[in-house]
Amino acid sequence: MYDQPQANLSPMGVTYEQMLERVRYEGVYPTRERAAEAVRQVMSALGRQLTGDERVDLAQCLPIEAALPLTAQIPDAEHLTGWGFVKDLAARTGATPATARWDIGAVLAIVTRLAGPDLLARILRQLPGGYALLFGQAELRQPQPAAA
């Protein structure tokens, strides 16, 4: 017998269809198409912010259909804060900031699980403040020395 090919598998063994179902559940989207749109938009936006090994490693954790929008983007020269990321996505998609934040949360909740804690920590170290919350993590900051 020949082994049946398992298309669209990420290294974690998640197909794109499984990822979409998880995003659909997290975002309470009415259709798989709406979940796919959210994945495409959020991954494209993240691709404009993420660079280097973290970008490559994240793409390897995702099903190819989710990795392509991430890697197809040219990273912006200036990184946006977490709130700037939400506002940028809202402006690019014509959505409200609340809807953009909802979409980001639904998609990045799944991306967080696929990336794992080590890669997620590296990604968050690279990005400006405010992204940890978007990935469903606590925003921990080093205490700043008091001004004298």
mmCIF file of N, CA and C in Angstrom:
data_model
loop_
_atom_site.group_PDB
_atom_site.id
_atom_site.type_symbol
_atom_site.label_atom_id
_atom_site.label_comp_id
_atom_site.label_asym_id
_atom_site.label_seq_id
_atom_site.Cartn_x
_atom_site.Cartn_y
_atom_site.Cartn_z
ATOM 1 N N MET A 1 0.842 -1.175 0.000
ATOM 2 C CA MET A 1 0.000 0.000 0.000
ATOM 3 C C MET A 1 0.885 1.234 0.000
ATOM 4 N N TYR A 2 0.400 2.267 -0.666
ATOM 5 C CA TYR A 2 1.089 3.539 -0.679
ATOM 6 C C TYR A 2 0.568 4.396 0.467
ATOM 7 N N ASP A 3 1.474 5.144 1.023
ATOM 8 C CA ASP A 3 1.046 6.096 2.046
ATOM 9 C C ASP A 3 0.278 7.223 1.367
ATOM 10 N N GLN A 4 -0.822 7.596 1.956
ATOM 11 C CA GLN A 4 -1.592 8.712 1.430
ATOM 12 C C GLN A 4 -0.897 10.006 1.839
ATOM 13 N N PRO A 5 -0.677 10.930 0.886
ATOM 14 C CA PRO A 5 -0.049 12.195 1.262
ATOM 15 C C PRO A 5 -0.973 12.999 2.165
ATOM 16 N N GLN A 6 -0.389 13.673 3.111
ATOM 17 C CA GLN A 6 -1.154 14.522 4.017
ATOM 18 C C GLN A 6 -0.795 15.961 3.706
ATOM 19 N N ALA A 7 -1.506 16.527 2.770
ATOM 20 C CA ALA A 7 -1.234 17.888 2.339
ATOM 21 C C ALA A 7 -1.555 18.882 3.436
ATOM 22 N N ASN A 8 -0.873 19.997 3.367
ATOM 23 C CA ASN A 8 -1.155 21.151 4.215
ATOM 24 C C ASN A 8 -0.884 20.905 5.696
ATOM 25 N N LEU A 9 -0.010 20.000 6.024
ATOM 26 C CA LEU A 9 0.297 19.748 7.434
ATOM 27 C C LEU A 9 1.406 20.668 7.915
ATOM 28 N N SER A 10 1.236 21.232 9.072
ATOM 29 C CA SER A 10 2.319 21.952 9.720
ATOM 30 C C SER A 10 3.176 20.906 10.427
ATOM 31 N N PRO A 11 4.378 21.282 10.890
ATOM 32 C CA PRO A 11 5.186 20.321 11.641
ATOM 33 C C PRO A 11 4.470 19.787 12.883
ATOM 34 N N MET A 12 3.506 20.554 13.408
ATOM 35 C CA MET A 12 2.761 20.115 14.585
ATOM 36 C C MET A 12 1.643 19.150 14.202
ATOM 37 N N GLY A 13 1.498 18.868 12.897
ATOM 38 C CA GLY A 13 0.478 17.937 12.456
ATOM 39 C C GLY A 13 -0.902 18.537 12.314
ATOM 40 N N VAL A 14 -1.005 19.855 12.185
ATOM 41 C CA VAL A 14 -2.291 20.519 12.049
ATOM 42 C C VAL A 14 -2.474 20.916 10.592
ATOM 43 N N THR A 15 -3.584 20.521 10.011
ATOM 44 C CA THR A 15 -3.883 20.933 8.641
ATOM 45 C C THR A 15 -4.467 22.341 8.655
ATOM 46 N N TYR A 16 -4.493 22.949 7.503
ATOM 47 C CA TYR A 16 -5.082 24.270 7.377
ATOM 48 C C TYR A 16 -6.567 24.221 7.742
ATOM 49 N N GLU A 17 -7.248 23.175 7.317
ATOM 50 C CA GLU A 17 -8.669 23.050 7.639
ATOM 51 C C GLU A 17 -8.878 22.959 9.147
ATOM 52 N N GLN A 18 -8.012 22.225 9.839
ATOM 53 C CA GLN A 18 -8.108 22.142 11.298
ATOM 54 C C GLN A 18 -7.832 23.498 11.937
ATOM 55 N N MET A 19 -6.843 24.210 11.393
ATOM 56 C CA MET A 19 -6.540 25.542 11.904
ATOM 57 C C MET A 19 -7.740 26.467 11.717
ATOM 58 N N LEU A 20 -8.358 26.410 10.547
ATOM 59 C CA LEU A 20 -9.529 27.252 10.301
ATOM 60 C C LEU A 20 -10.674 26.926 11.248
ATOM 61 N N GLU A 21 -10.879 25.652 11.516
ATOM 62 C CA GLU A 21 -11.943 25.278 12.458
ATOM 63 C C GLU A 21 -11.648 25.811 13.855
ATOM 64 N N ARG A 22 -10.394 25.782 14.255
ATOM 65 C CA ARG A 22 -10.035 26.323 15.572
ATOM 66 C C ARG A 22 -10.220 27.833 15.619
ATOM 67 N N VAL A 23 -9.809 28.517 14.536
ATOM 68 C CA VAL A 23 -10.002 29.969 14.466
ATOM 69 C C VAL A 23 -11.498 30.287 14.434
ATOM 70 N N ARG A 24 -12.257 29.508 13.683
ATOM 71 C CA ARG A 24 -13.706 29.712 13.610
ATOM 72 C C ARG A 24 -14.325 29.568 14.991
ATOM 73 N N TYR A 25 -13.892 28.587 15.752
ATOM 74 C CA TYR A 25 -14.405 28.382 17.095
ATOM 75 C C TYR A 25 -14.001 29.540 18.010
ATOM 76 N N GLU A 26 -12.711 29.912 17.991
ATOM 77 C CA GLU A 26 -12.223 31.001 18.858
ATOM 78 C C GLU A 26 -12.914 32.319 18.552
ATOM 79 N N GLY A 27 -13.106 32.593 17.247
ATOM 80 C CA GLY A 27 -13.690 33.860 16.841
ATOM 81 C C GLY A 27 -15.193 33.853 16.712
ATOM 82 N N VAL A 28 -15.798 32.685 16.926
ATOM 83 C CA VAL A 28 -17.239 32.510 16.789
ATOM 84 C C VAL A 28 -17.694 33.040 15.418
ATOM 85 N N TYR A 29 -16.936 32.673 14.387
ATOM 86 C CA TYR A 29 -17.266 33.102 13.034
ATOM 87 C C TYR A 29 -18.347 32.203 12.454
ATOM 88 N N PRO A 30 -19.248 32.762 11.658
ATOM 89 C CA PRO A 30 -20.356 31.964 11.130
ATOM 90 C C PRO A 30 -19.938 30.968 10.047
ATOM 91 N N THR A 31 -18.831 31.261 9.354
ATOM 92 C CA THR A 31 -18.406 30.382 8.260
ATOM 93 C C THR A 31 -16.903 30.157 8.299
ATOM 94 N N ARG A 32 -16.487 29.106 7.642
ATOM 95 C CA ARG A 32 -15.061 28.818 7.493
ATOM 96 C C ARG A 32 -14.393 29.896 6.631
ATOM 97 N N GLU A 33 -15.139 30.441 5.666
ATOM 98 C CA GLU A 33 -14.607 31.480 4.795
ATOM 99 C C GLU A 33 -14.254 32.731 5.590
ATOM 100 N N ARG A 34 -15.088 33.071 6.558
ATOM 101 C CA ARG A 34 -14.808 34.242 7.406
ATOM 102 C C ARG A 34 -13.580 33.991 8.264
ATOM 103 N N ALA A 35 -13.414 32.788 8.750
ATOM 104 C CA ALA A 35 -12.219 32.434 9.517
ATOM 105 C C ALA A 35 -10.979 32.508 8.623
ATOM 106 N N ALA A 36 -11.085 32.038 7.387
ATOM 107 C CA ALA A 36 -9.952 32.080 6.450
ATOM 108 C C ALA A 36 -9.565 33.516 6.136
ATOM 109 N N GLU A 37 -10.550 34.376 6.007
ATOM 110 C CA GLU A 37 -10.277 35.793 5.760
ATOM 111 C C GLU A 37 -9.521 36.400 6.941
ATOM 112 N N ALA A 38 -9.940 36.080 8.151
ATOM 113 C CA ALA A 38 -9.256 36.584 9.341
ATOM 114 C C ALA A 38 -7.822 36.080 9.391
ATOM 115 N N VAL A 39 -7.613 34.804 9.094
ATOM 116 C CA VAL A 39 -6.258 34.242 9.094
ATOM 117 C C VAL A 39 -5.389 34.978 8.084
ATOM 118 N N ARG A 40 -5.896 35.139 6.871
ATOM 119 C CA ARG A 40 -5.113 35.801 5.820
ATOM 120 C C ARG A 40 -4.759 37.233 6.218
ATOM 121 N N GLN A 41 -5.726 37.980 6.723
ATOM 122 C CA GLN A 41 -5.492 39.379 7.077
ATOM 123 C C GLN A 41 -4.519 39.519 8.248
ATOM 124 N N VAL A 42 -4.709 38.717 9.286
ATOM 125 C CA VAL A 42 -3.852 38.825 10.471
ATOM 126 C C VAL A 42 -2.439 38.345 10.163
ATOM 127 N N MET A 43 -2.308 37.259 9.423
ATOM 128 C CA MET A 43 -0.968 36.761 9.107
ATOM 129 C C MET A 43 -0.226 37.734 8.188
ATOM 130 N N SER A 44 -0.936 38.378 7.272
ATOM 131 C CA SER A 44 -0.314 39.394 6.424
ATOM 132 C C SER A 44 0.176 40.566 7.272
ATOM 133 N N ALA A 45 -0.662 41.011 8.191
ATOM 134 C CA ALA A 45 -0.284 42.117 9.072
ATOM 135 C C ALA A 45 0.918 41.746 9.929
ATOM 136 N N LEU A 46 0.926 40.531 10.454
ATOM 137 C CA LEU A 46 2.058 40.089 11.269
ATOM 138 C C LEU A 46 3.326 39.991 10.423
ATOM 139 N N GLY A 47 3.172 39.599 9.172
ATOM 140 C CA GLY A 47 4.312 39.524 8.260
ATOM 141 C C GLY A 47 4.961 40.874 8.013
ATOM 142 N N ARG A 48 4.209 41.957 8.163
ATOM 143 C CA ARG A 48 4.774 43.298 8.018
ATOM 144 C C ARG A 48 5.541 43.733 9.259
ATOM 145 N N GLN A 49 5.401 42.991 10.358
ATOM 146 C CA GLN A 49 6.058 43.369 11.607
ATOM 147 C C GLN A 49 7.198 42.435 12.008
ATOM 148 N N LEU A 50 7.110 41.190 11.642
ATOM 149 C CA LEU A 50 8.043 40.167 12.115
ATOM 150 C C LEU A 50 9.174 39.964 11.111
ATOM 151 N N THR A 51 10.394 39.839 11.618
ATOM 152 C CA THR A 51 11.564 39.655 10.755
ATOM 153 C C THR A 51 12.444 38.526 11.286
ATOM 154 N N GLY A 52 13.462 38.205 10.521
ATOM 155 C CA GLY A 52 14.523 37.310 10.962
ATOM 156 C C GLY A 52 14.108 35.873 11.173
ATOM 157 N N ASP A 53 14.868 35.218 12.052
ATOM 158 C CA ASP A 53 14.647 33.802 12.334
ATOM 159 C C ASP A 53 13.266 33.531 12.912
ATOM 160 N N GLU A 54 12.761 34.479 13.689
ATOM 161 C CA GLU A 54 11.440 34.293 14.288
ATOM 162 C C GLU A 54 10.371 34.175 13.202
ATOM 163 N N ARG A 55 10.496 34.966 12.175
ATOM 164 C CA ARG A 55 9.555 34.922 11.046
ATOM 165 C C ARG A 55 9.635 33.572 10.337
ATOM 166 N N VAL A 56 10.844 33.126 10.068
ATOM 167 C CA VAL A 56 11.058 31.842 9.388
ATOM 168 C C VAL A 56 10.557 30.697 10.257
ATOM 169 N N ASP A 57 10.913 30.708 11.529
ATOM 170 C CA ASP A 57 10.510 29.629 12.430
ATOM 171 C C ASP A 57 8.996 29.580 12.612
ATOM 172 N N LEU A 58 8.364 30.753 12.684
ATOM 173 C CA LEU A 58 6.908 30.768 12.808
ATOM 174 C C LEU A 58 6.267 30.200 11.542
ATOM 175 N N ALA A 59 6.765 30.587 10.391
ATOM 176 C CA ALA A 59 6.212 30.073 9.131
ATOM 177 C C ALA A 59 6.304 28.551 9.081
ATOM 178 N N GLN A 60 7.363 27.991 9.626
ATOM 179 C CA GLN A 60 7.536 26.540 9.627
ATOM 180 C C GLN A 60 6.563 25.840 10.562
ATOM 181 N N CYS A 61 6.025 26.548 11.536
ATOM 182 C CA CYS A 61 5.064 25.965 12.481
ATOM 183 C C CYS A 61 3.642 25.951 11.934
ATOM 184 N N LEU A 62 3.407 26.694 10.878
ATOM 185 C CA LEU A 62 2.055 26.888 10.366
ATOM 186 C C LEU A 62 1.788 26.029 9.143
ATOM 187 N N PRO A 63 0.530 25.702 8.898
ATOM 188 C CA PRO A 63 0.194 25.106 7.602
ATOM 189 C C PRO A 63 0.570 26.098 6.499
ATOM 190 N N ILE A 64 0.937 25.596 5.346
ATOM 191 C CA ILE A 64 1.447 26.448 4.262
ATOM 192 C C ILE A 64 0.503 27.581 3.895
ATOM 193 N N GLU A 65 -0.794 27.325 3.913
ATOM 194 C CA GLU A 65 -1.760 28.357 3.543
ATOM 195 C C GLU A 65 -1.754 29.526 4.526
ATOM 196 N N ALA A 66 -1.378 29.289 5.754
ATOM 197 C CA ALA A 66 -1.270 30.366 6.743
ATOM 198 C C ALA A 66 0.118 30.996 6.717
ATOM 199 N N ALA A 67 1.129 30.216 6.343
ATOM 200 C CA ALA A 67 2.496 30.734 6.282
ATOM 201 C C ALA A 67 2.706 31.656 5.088
ATOM 202 N N LEU A 68 2.029 31.387 3.984
ATOM 203 C CA LEU A 68 2.246 32.192 2.775
ATOM 204 C C LEU A 68 1.902 33.674 2.965
ATOM 205 N N PRO A 69 0.757 34.029 3.553
ATOM 206 C CA PRO A 69 0.502 35.465 3.756
ATOM 207 C C PRO A 69 1.530 36.111 4.688
ATOM 208 N N LEU A 70 2.041 35.361 5.642
ATOM 209 C CA LEU A 70 3.054 35.869 6.562
ATOM 210 C C LEU A 70 4.340 36.192 5.812
ATOM 211 N N THR A 71 4.796 35.263 5.004
ATOM 212 C CA THR A 71 6.098 35.415 4.338
ATOM 213 C C THR A 71 6.018 36.236 3.059
ATOM 214 N N ALA A 72 4.827 36.471 2.538
ATOM 215 C CA ALA A 72 4.691 37.250 1.306
ATOM 216 C C ALA A 72 4.853 38.750 1.545
ATOM 217 N N GLN A 73 4.796 39.174 2.787
ATOM 218 C CA GLN A 73 4.864 40.598 3.108
ATOM 219 C C GLN A 73 6.305 41.058 3.283
ATOM 220 N N ILE A 74 6.571 42.265 2.848
ATOM 221 C CA ILE A 74 7.858 42.897 3.115
ATOM 222 C C ILE A 74 7.728 43.573 4.473
ATOM 223 N N PRO A 75 8.617 43.246 5.409
ATOM 224 C CA PRO A 75 8.508 43.864 6.734
ATOM 225 C C PRO A 75 8.646 45.388 6.670
ATOM 226 N N ASP A 76 7.829 46.073 7.462
ATOM 227 C CA ASP A 76 7.901 47.528 7.564
ATOM 228 C C ASP A 76 9.197 47.920 8.256
ATOM 229 N N ALA A 77 9.715 49.082 7.897
ATOM 230 C CA ALA A 77 10.948 49.575 8.520
ATOM 231 C C ALA A 77 10.716 49.955 9.973
ATOM 232 N N GLU A 78 9.509 50.394 10.279
ATOM 233 C CA GLU A 78 9.185 50.802 11.644
ATOM 234 C C GLU A 78 8.165 49.843 12.241
ATOM 235 N N HIS A 79 8.485 49.295 13.403
ATOM 236 C CA HIS A 79 7.558 48.385 14.075
ATOM 237 C C HIS A 79 6.447 49.168 14.758
ATOM 238 N N LEU A 80 5.243 48.664 14.639
ATOM 239 C CA LEU A 80 4.092 49.256 15.313
ATOM 240 C C LEU A 80 3.959 48.675 16.708
ATOM 241 N N THR A 81 3.429 49.456 17.627
ATOM 242 C CA THR A 81 3.086 48.913 18.944
ATOM 243 C C THR A 81 1.905 47.961 18.758
ATOM 244 N N GLY A 82 1.531 47.274 19.810
ATOM 245 C CA GLY A 82 0.376 46.388 19.730
ATOM 246 C C GLY A 82 -0.881 47.138 19.315
ATOM 247 N N TRP A 83 -1.129 48.305 19.908
ATOM 248 C CA TRP A 83 -2.305 49.094 19.556
ATOM 249 C C TRP A 83 -2.177 49.617 18.124
ATOM 250 N N GLY A 84 -0.977 50.007 17.712
ATOM 251 C CA GLY A 84 -0.748 50.442 16.342
ATOM 252 C C GLY A 84 -1.030 49.324 15.348
ATOM 253 N N PHE A 85 -0.686 48.099 15.732
ATOM 254 C CA PHE A 85 -0.951 46.921 14.903
ATOM 255 C C PHE A 85 -2.458 46.746 14.693
ATOM 256 N N VAL A 86 -3.225 46.900 15.761
ATOM 257 C CA VAL A 86 -4.686 46.782 15.681
ATOM 258 C C VAL A 86 -5.243 47.882 14.780
ATOM 259 N N LYS A 87 -4.819 49.119 14.990
ATOM 260 C CA LYS A 87 -5.322 50.233 14.178
ATOM 261 C C LYS A 87 -4.933 50.076 12.716
ATOM 262 N N ASP A 88 -3.724 49.598 12.442
ATOM 263 C CA ASP A 88 -3.273 49.389 11.067
ATOM 264 C C ASP A 88 -4.129 48.329 10.369
ATOM 265 N N LEU A 89 -4.385 47.227 11.058
ATOM 266 C CA LEU A 89 -5.221 46.176 10.468
ATOM 267 C C LEU A 89 -6.633 46.704 10.207
ATOM 268 N N ALA A 90 -7.167 47.470 11.140
ATOM 269 C CA ALA A 90 -8.508 48.037 10.955
ATOM 270 C C ALA A 90 -8.531 48.951 9.727
ATOM 271 N N ALA A 91 -7.529 49.787 9.572
ATOM 272 C CA ALA A 91 -7.480 50.711 8.438
ATOM 273 C C ALA A 91 -7.341 49.964 7.113
ATOM 274 N N ARG A 92 -6.524 48.920 7.089
ATOM 275 C CA ARG A 92 -6.293 48.171 5.852
ATOM 276 C C ARG A 92 -7.504 47.334 5.436
ATOM 277 N N THR A 93 -8.292 46.903 6.397
ATOM 278 C CA THR A 93 -9.425 46.022 6.091
ATOM 279 C C THR A 93 -10.763 46.750 6.086
ATOM 280 N N GLY A 94 -10.778 47.993 6.543
ATOM 281 C CA GLY A 94 -12.033 48.725 6.620
ATOM 282 C C GLY A 94 -12.889 48.321 7.804
ATOM 283 N N ALA A 95 -12.294 47.633 8.749
ATOM 284 C CA ALA A 95 -13.014 47.185 9.943
ATOM 285 C C ALA A 95 -12.864 48.218 11.062
ATOM 286 N N THR A 96 -13.650 48.065 12.098
ATOM 287 C CA THR A 96 -13.466 48.895 13.291
ATOM 288 C C THR A 96 -12.275 48.344 14.071
ATOM 289 N N PRO A 97 -11.656 49.155 14.914
ATOM 290 C CA PRO A 97 -10.585 48.625 15.759
ATOM 291 C C PRO A 97 -11.048 47.451 16.632
ATOM 292 N N ALA A 98 -12.294 47.480 17.082
ATOM 293 C CA ALA A 98 -12.817 46.380 17.906
ATOM 294 C C ALA A 98 -12.881 45.085 17.098
ATOM 295 N N THR A 99 -13.335 45.168 15.861
ATOM 296 C CA THR A 99 -13.401 43.976 15.012
ATOM 297 C C THR A 99 -12.006 43.474 14.682
ATOM 298 N N ALA A 100 -11.095 44.398 14.372
ATOM 299 C CA ALA A 100 -9.714 44.002 14.077
ATOM 300 C C ALA A 100 -9.096 43.319 15.291
ATOM 301 N N ARG A 101 -9.334 43.851 16.476
ATOM 302 C CA ARG A 101 -8.796 43.254 17.707
ATOM 303 C C ARG A 101 -9.382 41.855 17.907
ATOM 304 N N TRP A 102 -10.648 41.681 17.609
ATOM 305 C CA TRP A 102 -11.301 40.378 17.733
ATOM 306 C C TRP A 102 -10.645 39.373 16.791
ATOM 307 N N ASP A 103 -10.460 39.788 15.534
ATOM 308 C CA ASP A 103 -9.840 38.908 14.541
ATOM 309 C C ASP A 103 -8.418 38.538 14.953
ATOM 310 N N ILE A 104 -7.671 39.519 15.408
ATOM 311 C CA ILE A 104 -6.295 39.271 15.842
ATOM 312 C C ILE A 104 -6.280 38.262 16.981
ATOM 313 N N GLY A 105 -7.134 38.446 17.961
ATOM 314 C CA GLY A 105 -7.181 37.534 19.097
ATOM 315 C C GLY A 105 -7.539 36.114 18.695
ATOM 316 N N ALA A 106 -8.505 35.980 17.790
ATOM 317 C CA ALA A 106 -8.934 34.646 17.353
ATOM 318 C C ALA A 106 -7.820 33.924 16.619
ATOM 319 N N VAL A 107 -7.121 34.620 15.746
ATOM 320 C CA VAL A 107 -6.053 33.993 14.958
ATOM 321 C C VAL A 107 -4.815 33.746 15.809
ATOM 322 N N LEU A 108 -4.399 34.746 16.574
ATOM 323 C CA LEU A 108 -3.156 34.592 17.343
ATOM 324 C C LEU A 108 -3.298 33.603 18.501
ATOM 325 N N ALA A 109 -4.513 33.337 18.956
ATOM 326 C CA ALA A 109 -4.702 32.291 19.972
ATOM 327 C C ALA A 109 -4.245 30.946 19.421
ATOM 328 N N ILE A 110 -4.547 30.678 18.166
ATOM 329 C CA ILE A 110 -4.145 29.417 17.538
ATOM 330 C C ILE A 110 -2.670 29.451 17.185
ATOM 331 N N VAL A 111 -2.203 30.584 16.681
ATOM 332 C CA VAL A 111 -0.780 30.727 16.340
ATOM 333 C C VAL A 111 0.083 30.508 17.583
ATOM 334 N N THR A 112 -0.376 31.004 18.722
ATOM 335 C CA THR A 112 0.348 30.813 19.984
ATOM 336 C C THR A 112 0.535 29.329 20.282
ATOM 337 N N ARG A 113 -0.526 28.555 20.107
ATOM 338 C CA ARG A 113 -0.441 27.109 20.375
ATOM 339 C C ARG A 113 0.486 26.410 19.385
ATOM 340 N N LEU A 114 0.427 26.814 18.123
ATOM 341 C CA LEU A 114 1.274 26.182 17.110
ATOM 342 C C LEU A 114 2.743 26.561 17.283
ATOM 343 N N ALA A 115 3.010 27.783 17.689
ATOM 344 C CA ALA A 115 4.393 28.246 17.848
ATOM 345 C C ALA A 115 5.059 27.636 19.071
ATOM 346 N N GLY A 116 4.328 27.493 20.146
ATOM 347 C CA GLY A 116 4.913 26.988 21.380
ATOM 348 C C GLY A 116 5.541 28.105 22.191
ATOM 349 N N PRO A 117 5.821 27.841 23.469
ATOM 350 C CA PRO A 117 6.267 28.904 24.376
ATOM 351 C C PRO A 117 7.637 29.489 24.036
ATOM 352 N N ASP A 118 8.576 28.690 23.576
ATOM 353 C CA ASP A 118 9.917 29.212 23.300
ATOM 354 C C ASP A 118 9.914 30.172 22.122
ATOM 355 N N LEU A 119 9.299 29.761 21.021
ATOM 356 C CA LEU A 119 9.229 30.638 19.855
ATOM 357 C C LEU A 119 8.394 31.865 20.164
ATOM 358 N N LEU A 120 7.314 31.703 20.874
ATOM 359 C CA LEU A 120 6.481 32.855 21.224
ATOM 360 C C LEU A 120 7.278 33.873 22.041
ATOM 361 N N ALA A 121 8.081 33.414 22.979
ATOM 362 C CA ALA A 121 8.905 34.322 23.780
ATOM 363 C C ALA A 121 9.884 35.086 22.884
ATOM 364 N N ARG A 122 10.473 34.405 21.927
ATOM 365 C CA ARG A 122 11.401 35.071 20.993
ATOM 366 C C ARG A 122 10.674 36.109 20.148
ATOM 367 N N ILE A 123 9.473 35.766 19.685
ATOM 368 C CA ILE A 123 8.677 36.699 18.879
ATOM 369 C C ILE A 123 8.344 37.937 19.703
ATOM 370 N N LEU A 124 7.913 37.735 20.932
ATOM 371 C CA LEU A 124 7.522 38.863 21.777
ATOM 372 C C LEU A 124 8.714 39.741 22.148
ATOM 373 N N ARG A 125 9.900 39.161 22.263
ATOM 374 C CA ARG A 125 11.101 39.965 22.524
ATOM 375 C C ARG A 125 11.425 40.866 21.334
ATOM 376 N N GLN A 126 11.102 40.408 20.140
ATOM 377 C CA GLN A 126 11.404 41.185 18.935
ATOM 378 C C GLN A 126 10.427 42.341 18.730
ATOM 379 N N LEU A 127 9.176 42.154 19.117
ATOM 380 C CA LEU A 127 8.137 43.140 18.843
ATOM 381 C C LEU A 127 8.027 44.167 19.967
ATOM 382 N N PRO A 128 7.553 45.386 19.639
ATOM 383 C CA PRO A 128 7.358 46.403 20.684
ATOM 384 C C PRO A 128 6.266 46.003 21.674
ATOM 385 N N GLY A 129 6.066 46.832 22.674
ATOM 386 C CA GLY A 129 5.064 46.575 23.706
ATOM 387 C C GLY A 129 3.657 46.451 23.152
ATOM 388 N N GLY A 130 2.839 45.680 23.843
ATOM 389 C CA GLY A 130 1.440 45.531 23.501
ATOM 390 C C GLY A 130 1.101 44.263 22.745
ATOM 391 N N TYR A 131 2.087 43.546 22.241
ATOM 392 C CA TYR A 131 1.802 42.339 21.469
ATOM 393 C C TYR A 131 1.496 41.137 22.344
ATOM 394 N N ALA A 132 2.050 41.083 23.543
ATOM 395 C CA ALA A 132 1.806 39.922 24.402
ATOM 396 C C ALA A 132 0.308 39.730 24.623
ATOM 397 N N LEU A 133 -0.390 40.809 24.887
ATOM 398 C CA LEU A 133 -1.837 40.718 25.093
ATOM 399 C C LEU A 133 -2.544 40.211 23.842
ATOM 400 N N LEU A 134 -2.062 40.607 22.670
ATOM 401 C CA LEU A 134 -2.671 40.149 21.422
ATOM 402 C C LEU A 134 -2.491 38.647 21.240
ATOM 403 N N PHE A 135 -1.393 38.118 21.765
ATOM 404 C CA PHE A 135 -1.126 36.681 21.711
ATOM 405 C C PHE A 135 -1.724 35.946 22.905
ATOM 406 N N GLY A 136 -2.483 36.656 23.748
ATOM 407 C CA GLY A 136 -3.139 36.028 24.894
ATOM 408 C C GLY A 136 -2.207 35.779 26.059
ATOM 409 N N GLN A 137 -1.127 36.554 26.136
ATOM 410 C CA GLN A 137 -0.137 36.395 27.198
ATOM 411 C C GLN A 137 -0.131 37.628 28.097
ATOM 412 N N ALA A 138 0.396 37.476 29.304
ATOM 413 C CA ALA A 138 0.551 38.623 30.201
ATOM 414 C C ALA A 138 1.648 39.520 29.655
ATOM 415 N N GLU A 139 1.452 40.811 29.779
ATOM 416 C CA GLU A 139 2.442 41.790 29.333
ATOM 417 C C GLU A 139 3.351 42.086 30.511
ATOM 418 N N LEU A 140 4.492 41.436 30.555
ATOM 419 C CA LEU A 140 5.437 41.629 31.645
ATOM 420 C C LEU A 140 6.557 42.531 31.169
ATOM 421 N N ARG A 141 6.839 43.553 31.922
ATOM 422 C CA ARG A 141 7.873 44.512 31.578
ATOM 423 C C ARG A 141 8.892 44.582 32.700
ATOM 424 N N GLN A 142 10.132 44.872 32.319
ATOM 425 C CA GLN A 142 11.177 45.094 33.304
ATOM 426 C C GLN A 142 10.900 46.444 33.979
ATOM 427 N N PRO A 143 11.074 46.514 35.310
ATOM 428 C CA PRO A 143 10.850 47.791 35.970
ATOM 429 C C PRO A 143 11.849 48.829 35.472
ATOM 430 N N GLN A 144 11.363 50.042 35.249
ATOM 431 C CA GLN A 144 12.210 51.143 34.802
ATOM 432 C C GLN A 144 12.806 51.837 36.024
ATOM 433 N N PRO A 145 14.086 52.211 35.951
ATOM 434 C CA PRO A 145 14.668 52.915 37.086
ATOM 435 C C PRO A 145 13.984 54.273 37.267
ATOM 436 N N ALA A 146 13.807 54.659 38.517
ATOM 437 C CA ALA A 146 13.157 55.929 38.823
ATOM 438 C C ALA A 146 14.067 57.082 38.414
ATOM 439 N N ALA A 147 13.472 58.133 37.846
ATOM 440 C CA ALA A 147 14.233 59.314 37.451
ATOM 441 C C ALA A 147 14.607 60.093 38.705
ATOM 442 N N ALA A 148 15.837 60.551 38.744
ATOM 443 C CA ALA A 148 16.305 61.282 39.936
ATOM 444 C C ALA A 148 16.092 62.759 39.801
#
